[in-house]
Coordinates of C-alpha atoms in Angstrom, one line a residue:
M279 CA -43.7 21.0 11.6
N280 CA -46.5 22.0 14.0
D281 CA -46.5 25.0 16.3
E282 CA -45.4 23.0 19.4
Q283 CA -42.4 21.6 17.5
R284 CA -41.5 25.1 16.2
T285 CA -41.7 26.4 19.8
E286 CA -39.5 23.6 21.1
L287 CA -36.9 24.3 18.4
E288 CA -36.9 28.0 19.0
A289 CA -36.6 27.4 22.8
A290 CA -33.7 25.1 22.2
A291 CA -31.9 27.6 19.9
F292 CA -32.5 30.3 22.5
R293 CA -31.0 28.1 25.3
R294 CA -28.0 27.4 23.1
L295 CA -27.4 31.0 22.3
V296 CA -27.6 31.9 26.0
Q297 CA -25.2 29.1 26.9
H298 CA -22.8 30.2 24.2
L299 CA -22.9 33.8 25.5
R300 CA -22.3 32.6 29.0
S301 CA -19.3 30.7 27.8
R302 CA -17.9 33.8 26.2
P303 CA -17.8 36.5 28.9
D304 CA -14.7 37.9 27.1
V305 CA -17.1 39.2 24.5
Q306 CA -18.3 42.5 25.7
N307 CA -21.9 43.7 25.3
I308 CA -20.8 46.8 23.5
E309 CA -19.0 44.5 20.9
L310 CA -22.2 42.5 20.4
M311 CA -24.2 45.8 20.0
N312 CA -21.7 47.2 17.5
L313 CA -21.5 44.0 15.4
A314 CA -25.0 42.5 15.8
G315 CA -27.2 45.2 17.1
F316 CA -28.2 43.3 20.2
C317 CA -26.5 42.1 23.4
R318 CA -27.2 40.2 26.6
N319 CA -29.2 43.1 28.0
C320 CA -31.4 43.0 24.9
L321 CA -32.0 39.3 25.3
S322 CA -32.9 39.8 29.0
K323 CA -35.4 42.6 28.0
W324 CA -36.9 40.4 25.4
Y325 CA -37.2 37.6 28.0
K326 CA -38.9 39.9 30.4
A327 CA -41.3 41.2 27.6
A328 CA -42.2 37.6 26.8
A329 CA -42.9 36.9 30.4
D330 CA -45.1 40.0 30.6
D331 CA -47.0 38.9 27.5
L332 CA -47.8 35.6 29.2
E333 CA -48.6 37.5 32.5
L334 CA -45.8 35.7 34.3
D335 CA -44.2 37.4 37.3
V336 CA -40.6 37.8 36.2
S337 CA -38.5 40.8 37.4
V338 CA -35.9 42.6 35.4
E339 CA -33.2 41.1 37.6
Q340 CA -34.6 37.5 37.2
A341 CA -34.6 38.0 33.4
R342 CA -31.0 39.2 33.5
E343 CA -30.0 36.3 35.6
A344 CA -31.7 33.9 33.2
V345 CA -29.4 35.3 30.4
Y346 CA -26.2 36.0 32.4
G347 CA -26.3 32.9 34.5
M348 CA -25.7 34.9 37.6
P349 CA -26.8 38.2 39.1
Y350 CA -26.1 41.0 36.7
A351 CA -24.1 43.0 39.3
E352 CA -21.8 40.0 39.7
W353 CA -21.4 39.5 36.0
K354 CA -20.5 43.2 35.6
S355 CA -17.9 43.1 38.4
R356 CA -16.3 39.9 37.1
Y357 CA -16.4 40.5 33.3
Q358 CA -17.4 43.9 32.1
K359 CA -14.6 46.2 31.0
E360 CA -14.7 49.9 30.2
A361 CA -15.6 50.6 26.6
T362 CA -12.7 51.9 24.5
P363 CA -13.2 55.3 22.8
E364 CA -13.4 53.4 19.5
Q365 CA -16.1 51.0 20.8
Q366 CA -18.1 53.9 22.2
A367 CA -17.8 55.9 19.0
A368 CA -19.0 53.0 17.0
F369 CA -21.9 52.5 19.4
D370 CA -22.9 56.2 19.2
K371 CA -22.7 56.1 15.4
G372 CA -25.0 53.1 15.2
K373 CA -27.7 54.5 17.5
P374 CA -31.0 55.4 15.9
A375 CA -31.5 59.2 15.8

């Protein structure tokens, strides 16, 4: 496999991950963080960082929309729920010191 093929495969896997997360708005970001150590916000930050590395003009909001499939504020109002005390405690416990 050459570098171009590897990049194409990685991009396809990323697109599939993003599509999967878009199809599962019931899965809360805090649940993703607690179980996997990353969430949709992390993906959007990584997307933005990659754009910055390539000197592409992508705003934080554009990066979030690329991951969420809609403006972040809209996603939050439609799907985000208040974290339960248990979820918040697990999140706080997993934070690096």
